[in-house]
Short mmCIF file of C-alpha atoms in Angstrom, two decimals:
data_model
loop_
_atom_site.label_atom_id
_atom_site.label_comp_id
_atom_site.label_asym_id
_atom_site.label_seq_id
_atom_site.Cartn_x
_atom_site.Cartn_y
_atom_site.Cartn_z
CA MET A 590 33.96 -29.56 -0.89
CA ASN A 591 36.99 -31.00 -2.59
CA SER A 592 38.61 -32.58 0.43
CA SER A 593 37.81 -36.20 1.06
CA LYS A 594 36.43 -37.47 4.35
CA LYS A 595 39.73 -39.02 5.39
CA ASP A 596 41.54 -35.69 4.93
CA LYS A 597 39.44 -33.89 7.51
CA ASN A 598 40.59 -33.69 11.07
CA LEU A 599 37.35 -33.61 13.04
CA SER A 600 38.82 -34.65 16.40
CA PHE A 601 38.75 -31.05 17.68
CA TRP A 602 34.99 -31.02 17.21
CA THR A 603 34.11 -34.57 18.22
CA THR A 604 35.99 -34.39 21.54
CA ARG A 605 33.97 -31.32 22.51
CA ARG A 606 30.58 -32.56 21.36
CA ASN A 607 28.19 -32.94 24.32
CA LYS A 608 31.02 -32.42 26.74
CA ILE A 609 32.06 -29.44 28.85
CA SER A 610 35.59 -29.23 30.19
CA THR A 611 36.47 -26.24 32.32
CA SER A 612 38.44 -25.11 35.34
CA VAL A 613 36.17 -22.12 36.04
CA GLY A 614 33.43 -23.74 38.05
CA LYS A 615 30.72 -26.33 38.50
CA TRP A 616 27.41 -26.59 40.28
CA THR A 617 26.66 -29.88 41.97
CA GLY A 618 22.97 -29.82 42.84
CA GLY A 619 22.21 -30.14 46.56
CA GLU A 620 25.87 -29.83 47.52
CA ASP A 621 27.85 -26.75 46.56
CA VAL A 622 29.26 -24.70 43.71
CA ILE A 623 32.95 -24.60 42.92
CA CYS A 624 34.20 -21.19 41.74
CA HIS A 625 37.81 -21.15 40.60
CA GLY A 626 38.67 -23.72 43.26
CA HIS A 627 36.64 -22.12 46.06
CA LEU A 628 33.40 -23.50 47.52
CA MET A 629 30.68 -20.89 47.11
CA MET A 630 28.30 -21.96 49.87
CA LYS A 631 30.87 -23.19 52.38
CA ASP A 632 33.64 -20.62 51.97
CA LEU A 633 32.58 -17.57 49.98
CA LEU A 634 28.99 -16.68 50.83
CA GLY A 635 28.98 -14.57 53.99
CA ASN A 636 32.75 -14.25 54.03
CA ILE A 637 33.63 -12.13 50.99
CA SER A 638 32.07 -9.08 49.37
CA TYR A 639 30.10 -9.22 46.14
CA MET A 640 32.89 -7.24 44.43
CA GLN A 641 35.44 -9.88 45.51
CA MET A 642 33.10 -12.51 44.04
CA LEU A 643 32.78 -10.57 40.79
CA VAL A 644 36.56 -10.22 40.45
CA LEU A 645 37.04 -13.90 41.33
CA ASN A 646 34.60 -15.01 38.65
CA ILE A 647 36.23 -12.77 36.05
CA THR A 648 39.93 -13.16 36.83
CA GLY A 649 40.12 -16.38 38.86
CA ARG A 650 41.83 -14.45 41.65
CA LEU A 651 40.36 -13.78 45.10
CA VAL A 652 41.56 -10.23 45.58
CA ASP A 653 42.15 -8.48 48.87
CA GLU A 654 39.12 -6.96 50.56
CA LYS A 655 40.50 -3.45 50.21
CA VAL A 656 41.05 -3.84 46.44
CA ALA A 657 37.40 -4.86 46.16
CA LYS A 658 36.41 -1.92 48.35
CA TRP A 659 38.34 0.43 46.06
CA LEU A 660 36.64 -1.03 42.99
CA GLU A 661 33.26 -0.62 44.64
CA GLY A 662 34.05 3.05 45.21
CA ASN A 663 35.11 3.31 41.59
CA PHE A 664 31.75 1.83 40.53
CA ILE A 665 29.93 4.33 42.75
CA GLY A 666 31.85 7.09 40.96
CA VAL A 667 30.19 6.35 37.63
CA SER A 668 26.67 5.69 38.90
CA TYR A 669 25.45 9.20 38.11
CA PRO A 670 21.64 9.34 38.01
CA ASP A 671 21.81 12.21 35.47
CA VAL A 672 19.59 11.48 32.50
CA ARG A 673 21.66 13.63 30.13
CA ILE A 674 24.49 11.10 30.18
CA TRP A 675 24.14 8.99 27.08
CA CYS A 676 23.61 5.58 28.70
CA ASN A 677 21.11 7.09 31.12
CA THR A 678 19.19 8.73 28.26
CA ILE A 679 18.69 5.22 26.94
CA GLY A 680 17.45 4.13 30.36
CA ALA A 681 14.92 6.98 30.35
CA LEU A 682 13.78 6.24 26.79
CA ALA A 683 13.27 2.62 27.83
CA GLY A 684 11.32 3.83 30.86
CA THR A 685 9.09 6.05 28.79
CA THR A 686 8.24 3.12 26.50
CA LYS A 687 7.69 0.82 29.52
CA THR A 688 10.20 -1.82 28.55
CA SER A 689 11.36 -4.23 31.24
CA VAL A 690 13.89 -2.95 33.75
CA VAL A 691 16.40 -5.53 32.56
CA SER A 692 16.07 -4.42 28.94
CA ALA A 693 16.58 -0.83 30.01
CA THR A 694 19.58 -1.54 32.19
CA VAL A 695 21.21 -3.82 29.65
CA ALA A 696 20.54 -1.38 26.81
CA GLY A 697 22.10 1.49 28.73
CA THR A 698 25.01 -0.70 29.75
CA LEU A 699 25.52 -1.71 26.12
CA ALA A 700 25.56 1.95 25.15
CA ALA A 701 28.31 2.64 27.68
CA ASP A 702 30.42 -0.05 26.03
CA SER A 703 31.89 2.86 24.17
CA ARG A 704 35.28 4.01 23.04
CA GLY A 705 34.30 7.49 24.22
CA TYR A 706 33.03 7.11 27.78
CA GLY A 707 31.66 4.61 30.28
CA GLY A 708 34.79 3.41 32.02
CA SER A 709 34.79 -0.16 30.77
CA GLN A 710 36.05 -0.19 27.17
CA THR A 711 37.93 3.06 27.76
CA SER A 712 39.88 1.28 30.51
CA VAL A 713 41.46 -0.92 27.85
CA TYR A 714 42.96 2.10 26.11
CA GLY A 715 43.90 3.81 29.36
CA MET A 716 45.54 0.74 30.86
CA LYS A 717 47.38 -0.17 27.70
CA PHE A 718 48.72 3.37 27.56
CA ILE A 719 49.98 3.57 31.12
CA GLN A 720 51.39 0.03 31.16
CA ASN A 721 53.16 0.66 27.87
CA ALA A 722 54.33 4.08 29.05
CA LEU A 723 55.92 2.55 32.14
CA LYS A 724 57.76 0.01 30.01
CA GLN A 725 58.94 2.82 27.73
CA LYS A 726 60.10 4.86 30.70
CA GLN A 727 61.94 1.89 32.15
CA SER A 728 63.66 1.40 28.81
CA GLY A 729 64.97 4.94 29.01
CA MET A 730 62.44 7.05 27.11
CA THR A 731 61.64 10.55 28.32
CA LEU A 732 58.12 11.80 29.06
CA GLU A 733 58.30 13.96 25.96
CA GLN A 734 59.12 10.94 23.79
CA ILE A 735 56.34 8.88 25.38
CA ILE A 736 53.74 11.59 24.76
CA LYS A 737 55.03 12.19 21.24
CA ASN A 738 54.15 8.57 20.37
CA ALA A 739 50.44 9.18 21.07
CA ASN A 740 47.90 10.05 18.38
CA TYR A 741 47.30 13.77 18.00
CA LYS A 742 44.19 15.77 17.17
CA ASN A 743 44.21 19.53 16.72
CA GLY A 744 47.76 19.62 18.03
CA LYS A 745 46.93 17.87 21.30
CA PRO A 746 47.76 14.26 22.21
CA VAL A 747 44.70 12.01 22.43
CA ILE A 748 45.30 9.78 25.45
CA THR A 749 42.47 8.06 27.31
CA GLY A 750 42.52 9.32 30.87
CA TYR A 751 43.85 12.79 30.17
CA ALA A 752 40.82 14.74 28.96
CA ARG A 753 37.12 14.91 29.69
CA PRO A 754 34.31 15.58 27.27
CA VAL A 755 32.05 17.80 29.41
CA ALA A 756 33.99 19.56 32.15
CA ARG A 757 37.66 20.19 32.69
CA ASN A 758 37.91 19.58 36.42
CA ASP A 759 37.00 16.00 37.23
CA GLU A 760 35.04 15.96 40.46
CA ARG A 761 35.75 12.24 40.84
CA LEU A 762 39.50 12.53 41.03
CA GLU A 763 39.99 13.92 44.49
CA PRO A 764 37.53 11.48 46.15
CA HIS A 765 39.36 8.63 44.46
CA GLN A 766 42.67 9.88 45.83
CA ARG A 767 41.11 10.14 49.28
CA MET A 768 39.73 6.61 48.98
CA THR A 769 43.12 5.26 47.92
CA GLU A 770 44.75 6.89 50.89
CA LYS A 771 42.05 5.88 53.36
CA LEU A 772 42.32 2.25 52.33
CA GLY A 773 46.06 2.36 52.95
CA PHE A 774 47.40 1.99 49.41
CA SER A 775 50.75 3.48 48.59
CA VAL A 776 51.45 5.16 45.24
CA GLY A 777 52.70 2.50 42.83
CA GLU A 778 54.91 2.87 39.78
CA HIS A 779 52.06 3.33 37.31
CA LEU A 780 50.29 5.94 39.42
CA LYS A 781 53.53 7.82 40.01
CA LEU A 782 54.11 7.93 36.26
CA ALA A 783 50.47 8.95 35.64
CA TRP A 784 50.99 12.04 37.82
CA GLU A 785 54.21 12.86 35.97
CA ILE A 786 52.33 12.61 32.68
CA ASN A 787 49.58 14.79 34.15
CA ASP A 788 52.10 17.48 35.04
CA TYR A 789 53.67 17.33 31.58
CA LEU A 790 50.32 17.50 29.78
CA GLU A 791 49.08 20.36 31.96
CA GLN A 792 52.20 22.34 31.22
CA HIS A 793 52.39 21.65 27.49
CA HIS A 794 48.88 20.86 26.27
CA ASP A 795 46.40 22.20 28.84
CA LEU A 796 45.16 18.68 29.54
CA ALA A 797 44.67 17.10 32.94
CA MET A 798 44.35 13.56 34.21
CA ASN A 799 40.78 12.49 34.87
CA VAL A 800 39.46 9.59 36.91
CA ALA A 801 39.97 7.17 34.01
CA GLY A 802 43.67 7.92 33.89
CA TYR A 803 43.88 7.68 37.66
CA SER A 804 41.99 4.40 37.97
CA CYS A 805 43.84 2.80 35.05
CA ALA A 806 47.14 3.59 36.71
CA PHE A 807 45.93 2.44 40.13
CA LEU A 808 44.52 -0.84 38.80
CA SER A 809 47.70 -1.44 36.81
CA ASP A 810 49.59 -1.15 40.09
CA GLN A 811 47.25 -3.81 41.51
CA GLY A 812 48.31 -6.24 38.78
CA PHE A 813 45.21 -6.19 36.58
CA SER A 814 45.44 -6.48 32.80
CA PRO A 815 43.49 -4.18 30.46
CA GLN A 816 41.09 -6.96 29.46
CA GLU A 817 40.47 -7.93 33.10
CA VAL A 818 39.47 -4.37 33.97
CA TYR A 819 37.23 -4.13 30.88
CA ARG A 820 35.46 -7.27 32.08
CA ILE A 821 35.27 -6.21 35.74
CA LYS A 822 33.82 -2.83 34.80
CA SER A 823 31.42 -4.12 32.17
CA LEU A 824 28.34 -3.34 34.29
CA MET A 825 29.62 -0.30 36.13
CA VAL A 826 27.11 2.26 34.78
CA ALA A 827 24.14 -0.03 35.42
CA SER A 828 22.68 1.56 38.54
CA GLY A 829 22.66 5.08 37.06
CA VAL A 830 20.83 3.73 34.00
CA THR A 831 18.28 1.95 36.17
CA ALA A 832 17.73 5.11 38.23
CA CYS A 833 16.83 7.08 35.09
CA TYR A 834 14.68 4.23 33.81
CA VAL A 835 12.70 4.14 37.07
CA ASP A 836 12.25 7.92 36.99
CA TYR A 837 10.59 7.85 33.57
CA TYR A 838 8.83 4.51 33.97
CA GLU A 839 6.70 6.17 36.61
CA ARG A 840 5.72 9.05 34.30
CA THR A 841 3.36 9.44 31.38
CA SER A 842 4.51 7.53 28.30
CA GLY A 843 6.52 9.62 25.88
CA SER A 844 7.16 12.37 28.42
CA PHE A 845 10.95 12.22 28.26
CA LEU A 846 12.12 15.21 26.19
CA PRO A 847 9.36 15.07 23.56
CA GLN A 848 10.60 16.37 20.20
CA ARG A 849 8.85 18.44 17.57
CA CYS A 850 9.50 17.49 13.96
CA ASP A 851 11.76 20.51 13.58
CA ASP A 852 13.84 19.48 16.59
CA ILE A 853 15.56 17.17 14.12
CA GLU A 854 17.61 18.98 11.52
CA TYR A 855 17.25 17.34 8.11
CA ASP A 856 20.31 17.85 5.95
CA GLY A 857 19.67 15.24 3.28
CA HIS A 858 18.44 15.06 -0.29
CA PRO A 859 15.71 17.58 -1.19
CA ILE A 860 12.23 16.24 -1.76
CA ARG A 861 12.03 14.26 -5.04
CA THR A 862 9.72 11.85 -6.81
CA ILE A 863 10.32 8.34 -8.12
CA ASP A 864 11.14 8.38 -11.86
CA MET C 490 29.32 25.77 36.01
CA SER C 491 32.23 28.23 35.85
CA ASN C 492 34.76 25.58 34.97
CA LYS C 493 32.68 24.16 32.14
CA LYS C 494 34.36 24.25 28.78
CA ASN C 495 32.28 24.70 25.66
CA PHE C 496 32.86 21.59 23.59
CA GLY C 497 30.44 22.73 20.91
CA TYR C 498 27.54 20.30 21.34
CA ALA C 499 24.94 20.77 18.61
CA LYS C 500 21.62 22.42 19.39
CA LYS C 501 19.77 19.80 17.35
CA THR C 502 20.21 16.21 16.27
CA SER C 503 20.72 16.03 12.52
CA THR C 504 20.08 13.37 9.90
CA SER C 505 20.25 13.08 6.14
CA ILE C 506 18.01 10.00 6.07
CA LEU C 507 14.52 11.07 7.03
CA TYR C 508 12.60 14.31 6.88
CA GLU C 509 9.32 14.76 8.73
CA LYS C 510 7.25 17.66 7.42
CA PRO C 511 5.44 19.04 10.46
CA ASN C 512 1.72 19.56 10.68
CA GLU C 513 1.01 23.28 10.74
CA ASP C 514 -1.18 23.12 13.84
CA ASN C 515 0.76 20.46 15.75
CA PRO C 516 4.52 20.48 15.13
CA PHE C 517 4.93 17.26 17.11
CA VAL C 518 3.06 15.41 14.36
CA ALA C 519 4.45 14.75 10.88
CA GLU C 520 2.14 15.51 7.98
CA SER C 521 4.35 13.59 5.57
CA VAL C 522 7.59 11.62 5.81
CA TYR C 523 10.43 11.50 3.27
CA ILE C 524 13.23 8.93 3.12
CA HIS C 525 16.25 10.39 1.34
CA GLY C 526 13.83 12.79 -0.34
CA TYR C 527 11.15 10.27 -1.40
CA ASN C 528 7.69 10.47 0.10
CA LEU C 529 7.10 7.37 2.20
CA THR C 530 3.64 6.80 0.72
CA GLU C 531 5.08 6.92 -2.80
CA LEU C 532 7.68 4.34 -1.73
CA THR C 533 5.04 2.09 -0.19
CA SER C 534 3.02 2.11 -3.41
CA LYS C 535 5.88 1.76 -5.90
CA LYS C 536 8.87 0.11 -4.26
CA SER C 537 9.69 -3.16 -2.52
CA PHE C 538 11.07 -3.58 0.97
CA VAL C 539 14.47 -4.55 -0.45
CA GLU C 540 14.66 -1.41 -2.62
CA VAL C 541 13.81 0.85 0.31
CA LEU C 542 16.29 -1.01 2.51
CA ILE C 543 19.08 -0.22 0.05
CA LEU C 544 17.81 3.36 -0.18
CA LEU C 545 18.11 3.65 3.60
CA PHE C 546 21.69 2.45 3.69
CA THR C 547 23.05 4.04 0.49
CA GLY C 548 20.86 7.10 -0.06
CA GLU C 549 19.72 5.99 -3.51
CA LEU C 550 17.17 3.54 -4.88
CA PRO C 551 18.92 0.56 -6.48
CA ASN C 552 18.66 -0.60 -10.08
CA ALA C 553 17.03 -3.96 -10.83
CA ASN C 554 20.32 -5.87 -10.66
CA ALA C 555 21.29 -4.47 -7.29
CA MET C 556 17.83 -5.16 -5.92
CA ALA C 557 17.96 -8.76 -7.10
CA LEU C 558 21.46 -9.21 -5.67
CA MET C 559 20.42 -7.89 -2.27
CA ASN C 560 17.29 -9.98 -2.34
CA ALA C 561 19.34 -13.12 -3.02
CA LEU C 562 21.78 -12.30 -0.22
CA MET C 563 18.91 -11.63 2.17
CA VAL C 564 17.39 -15.01 1.44
CA GLY C 565 20.82 -16.62 1.76
CA LEU C 566 21.44 -15.10 5.19
CA ILE C 567 17.86 -15.20 6.48
CA ASN C 568 18.49 -18.10 8.82
CA PRO C 569 21.95 -18.82 10.23
CA GLY C 570 20.44 -22.03 11.61
CA PRO C 571 19.90 -23.49 15.07
CA ARG C 572 23.59 -24.40 15.54
CA ASN C 573 24.80 -20.84 14.95
CA PRO C 574 25.88 -19.27 18.29
CA ALA C 575 23.58 -16.24 17.88
CA VAL C 576 20.55 -18.39 17.09
CA ARG C 577 21.46 -20.85 19.84
CA ALA C 578 21.66 -17.98 22.32
CA ALA C 579 18.22 -16.72 21.35
CA MET C 580 16.81 -20.26 21.39
CA THR C 581 18.31 -20.86 24.85
CA ALA C 582 16.59 -17.69 26.03
CA GLY C 583 13.37 -18.79 24.37
CA ILE C 584 13.31 -22.21 25.97
CA SER C 585 14.23 -20.78 29.39
CA LYS C 586 11.18 -18.49 29.32
CA SER C 587 12.99 -15.14 28.97
CA ASN C 588 10.76 -12.19 28.17
CA THR C 589 9.80 -12.57 24.53
CA PRO C 590 10.96 -9.09 23.41
CA HIS C 591 14.45 -9.96 24.67
CA LEU C 592 14.92 -12.90 22.33
CA LEU C 593 15.94 -11.10 19.15
CA PRO C 594 18.23 -8.58 20.92
CA ILE C 595 19.95 -11.47 22.73
CA GLY C 596 20.67 -13.16 19.42
CA LEU C 597 21.77 -9.93 17.78
CA MET C 598 24.18 -9.17 20.62
CA VAL C 599 25.83 -12.53 20.19
CA LEU C 600 25.81 -11.98 16.42
CA GLY C 601 27.86 -8.82 16.94
CA GLY C 602 31.12 -10.65 17.56
CA GLU C 603 34.52 -10.28 15.97
CA ASP C 604 34.66 -13.96 15.04
CA GLY C 605 31.88 -14.98 12.71
CA GLY C 606 29.73 -12.01 13.67
CA ALA C 607 28.83 -8.57 12.46
CA THR C 608 32.08 -6.97 13.60
CA GLU C 609 33.91 -9.37 11.30
CA VAL C 610 31.78 -8.13 8.39
CA GLU C 611 33.23 -4.65 8.81
CA LYS C 612 36.75 -6.03 9.11
CA SER C 613 36.20 -8.17 6.06
CA MET C 614 34.89 -5.21 4.04
CA SER C 615 37.92 -3.13 5.00
CA PHE C 616 40.23 -6.01 4.16
CA ILE C 617 38.62 -6.58 0.76
CA LEU C 618 38.81 -2.89 -0.14
CA GLU C 619 42.48 -2.77 0.74
CA ALA C 620 43.32 -6.01 -1.06
CA PHE C 621 41.28 -5.04 -4.14
CA SER C 622 43.00 -1.69 -4.39
CA ASN C 623 46.28 -3.54 -4.84
CA ASN C 624 45.28 -6.55 -6.88
CA ASN C 625 48.72 -7.99 -7.47
CA ARG C 626 49.29 -8.27 -3.74
CA PHE C 627 46.06 -10.11 -3.10
CA TYR C 628 47.61 -13.54 -2.69
CA SER C 629 49.99 -12.27 -0.06
CA SER C 630 47.05 -10.66 1.73
CA PHE C 631 45.39 -14.05 2.03
CA ASP C 632 47.24 -16.57 4.17
CA PHE C 633 46.42 -19.48 1.89
CA ASP C 634 49.01 -21.74 3.50
CA LYS C 635 46.89 -22.15 6.61
CA THR C 636 45.28 -25.58 6.67
CA ASP C 637 45.68 -26.89 10.23
CA THR C 638 42.33 -27.46 11.91
CA SER C 639 43.64 -29.51 14.84
CA GLU C 640 42.94 -26.53 17.13
CA GLY C 641 39.63 -25.58 15.53
CA ASP C 642 38.83 -23.47 12.51
CA PHE C 643 41.20 -20.93 11.03
CA LYS C 644 40.89 -17.75 9.03
CA ILE C 645 42.93 -16.90 5.97
CA ALA C 646 41.51 -13.38 6.14
CA PRO C 647 38.52 -11.72 7.84
CA GLY C 648 35.43 -13.38 6.36
CA PHE C 649 37.31 -16.29 4.79
CA GLY C 650 38.45 -19.54 6.32
CA SER C 651 37.43 -23.04 7.31
CA TYR C 652 34.06 -24.13 8.64
CA PHE C 653 34.20 -27.26 10.78
CA SER C 654 37.51 -28.12 9.11
CA GLN C 655 36.44 -27.60 5.49
CA ARG C 656 34.92 -25.13 3.06
CA CYS C 657 31.34 -24.28 3.93
CA PRO C 658 29.34 -25.96 1.13
CA VAL C 659 26.13 -23.96 1.46
CA THR C 660 27.94 -20.62 1.60
CA HIS C 661 29.82 -21.62 -1.55
CA GLN C 662 26.60 -22.59 -3.29
CA ILE C 663 25.15 -19.16 -2.50
CA ALA C 664 28.39 -17.48 -3.60
CA GLU C 665 28.16 -19.24 -6.94
CA GLN C 666 24.65 -17.84 -7.37
CA LEU C 667 25.67 -14.32 -6.39
CA ILE C 668 28.64 -14.13 -8.75
CA ALA C 669 26.23 -14.69 -11.65
CA PHE C 670 24.69 -11.26 -11.01
CA PRO C 671 26.03 -8.34 -13.07
CA GLU C 672 28.07 -5.59 -11.43
CA THR C 673 29.58 -7.88 -8.83
CA LYS C 674 33.28 -7.13 -9.20
CA TYR C 675 34.21 -7.84 -5.57
CA LEU C 676 32.27 -11.10 -5.42
CA ASN C 677 33.72 -12.37 -8.70
CA TRP C 678 37.26 -11.32 -7.91
CA LEU C 679 37.21 -12.98 -4.48
CA HIS C 680 35.50 -16.12 -5.77
CA SER C 681 38.12 -16.62 -8.46
CA GLN C 682 40.91 -16.22 -5.89
CA ILE C 683 39.34 -18.85 -3.64
CA ILE C 684 38.56 -21.33 -6.38
CA ASP C 685 42.02 -20.98 -7.92
CA SER C 686 43.77 -21.65 -4.62
CA GLU C 687 44.94 -25.14 -3.72
CA ASN C 688 43.74 -24.76 -0.14
CA ASN C 689 40.55 -26.83 -0.15
CA SER C 690 39.88 -26.24 3.54
CA ALA C 691 39.35 -22.51 3.35
CA GLY C 692 36.80 -20.46 1.50
CA TRP C 693 33.81 -18.16 1.78
CA LEU C 694 32.28 -17.73 5.21
CA PRO C 695 28.85 -16.10 5.55
CA VAL C 696 30.39 -12.88 6.91
CA GLY C 697 32.80 -12.69 3.97
CA LEU C 698 30.01 -13.29 1.49
CA ALA C 699 27.94 -10.54 3.10
CA ALA C 700 30.96 -8.23 3.12
CA ALA C 701 31.70 -8.69 -0.59
CA THR C 702 28.04 -8.31 -1.57
CA PHE C 703 27.65 -5.17 0.52
CA LEU C 704 30.67 -3.66 -1.23
CA ASP C 705 29.18 -4.50 -4.62
CA LEU C 706 26.03 -2.72 -3.48
CA GLY C 707 27.94 0.40 -2.46
CA ILE C 708 27.42 -0.08 1.25
CA LYS C 709 30.08 1.24 3.64
CA PRO C 710 31.96 -1.06 6.06
CA ARG C 711 30.44 0.29 9.28
CA GLU C 712 26.94 0.12 7.82
CA GLY C 713 27.75 -3.52 7.02
CA ILE C 714 27.68 -4.33 10.74
CA GLY C 715 24.07 -3.29 11.26
CA LEU C 716 22.90 -4.60 7.92
CA TYR C 717 24.36 -8.04 8.59
CA GLN C 718 22.55 -8.19 11.94
CA LEU C 719 19.37 -7.09 10.22
CA LEU C 720 19.64 -9.73 7.50
CA CYS C 721 20.22 -12.57 9.98
CA ALA C 722 17.50 -11.35 12.36
CA PRO C 723 14.53 -13.25 10.88
CA GLY C 724 16.06 -16.68 11.51
CA ILE C 725 17.16 -15.72 15.01
CA ALA C 726 13.67 -14.51 15.90
CA ALA C 727 11.86 -17.43 14.32
CA HIS C 728 13.96 -20.10 16.03
CA ALA C 729 13.81 -18.36 19.40
CA LEU C 730 10.06 -17.86 19.24
CA GLU C 731 9.54 -21.49 18.27
CA GLN C 732 11.28 -22.58 21.48
CA THR C 733 9.02 -20.42 23.67
CA HIS C 734 6.14 -22.79 22.95
CA LYS C 735 8.01 -25.81 24.34
CA PRO C 736 8.67 -26.90 27.94
CA LEU C 737 12.03 -26.06 29.51
CA SER C 738 12.98 -29.73 29.49
CA SER C 739 12.84 -30.00 25.71
CA MET C 740 16.39 -28.74 25.25
CA PRO C 741 19.37 -30.77 26.59
CA PHE C 742 20.87 -29.85 29.96
CA LEU C 743 24.13 -31.76 30.22
CA GLU C 744 24.52 -34.37 32.96
CA ASP C 745 27.24 -34.02 35.62
CA SER C 746 29.03 -36.89 33.89
CA GLN C 747 29.33 -34.75 30.76
CA TYR C 748 30.87 -31.89 32.71
CA GLU C 749 34.54 -32.18 33.56
CA LEU C 750 35.95 -29.80 36.16
CA LYS C 751 39.68 -29.57 35.71
CA GLN C 752 41.92 -28.70 38.63
CA LYS C 753 43.18 -25.13 38.68
CA ARG C 754 46.85 -24.95 37.88
#
């Protein structure tokens, strides 16, 4: 308002107006598509897995086939077609109102972008914790000191990856360990520390590592950053959501857990009139 | 099931916002509906949309000043404009023949961002509350020395900064209208800080203006996220729907010559 035209530096805006400059990729119609330096049609299609493609698009790195295979297993491990799980409830509600499948799947996926569950956003906390914990350990801190630095609730440390909201024993953990072994991975520094933390927490706080803690440690050992894993896992609950959507799409509208008025507990202001 | 731990999930969902009085013969049907205690049909006959909107978010009907303030903010934010990223996203979906019900959600998702979006409203509200609670430290809370726009816009605090390298004129015009309303301590306090500063490049941004107004209306920071999306929704929907009536070719698709692919380092 008060600055004169000559004072304003508009070059940042004018150089970007009507011009895209990127190193990520480019489609050249009738020829090919460049993805982070690779040719999609000539080199990638038919030669790599979809998971390798997904990781390439997100991180710019063409990861080893077995890393992609592990991630695919990890995705399978959260594709529960159980409608009680929050994101899947949303899929079912979308099914019962006959929204489009994409709306349903995206809505459920959005719901799982949660600081409480879902595996994508929670990975940020879990990976930051284990990567930071390893640095702390390497700088000479003890496990007790590392755990002491966490936030506490009701006397227990709150660390993503070392609790589970519904059941104590995580049925996904052992299959993930088996998968890691079968694919020929050795236990890296982060995973080794994660097990040490698990032992400490079990002994002192009755908490155990769940699949989030395990996968965050494993993926840290593979060189991924917290944000990269958040991005890679952004759609990981999608198929479970779609399954529950399809289930209820095929049924009578409104048939998913119909509620009576008194199924909602009202705890607000008593009935009143406008003055 | 033996290893299941009881985490104490509630038997029922609870709310303090709406009560549905069930029909005696069919408990799935509500005989009457009450919002924060007021019968919906009494609200429809006696109160405006804006008054009931404030009731929903605060639990109480507003006085005339608060209603007028909210009404002014709602008009001010009703259309972020076709260059706003959220509106552009919805318009891009509209022109590319996406399912029509998707258009508004697409825009609202983009509007949810931490930079210029609804998430910044919450951050701005929290920042303002903290700064206001310690008035004499307000100047140090704002980074008024920031003026460099060579790398794009900058923020001096959540909700406040430059807009295309200068103060946003329209947002300032609306701010000057809003500070004229009574009972606007946050708006007036912030406006005086901005006007008194020598940094002419930074000032009110729409998210900051919404944040300050919400605080003056007694709205909580997290509620500010949803309310901001709601207030910007009409413009997003209108622009997106307008595009659905046009052919795909009526929005630019950049030529290869306008697209530079840099070599990977």
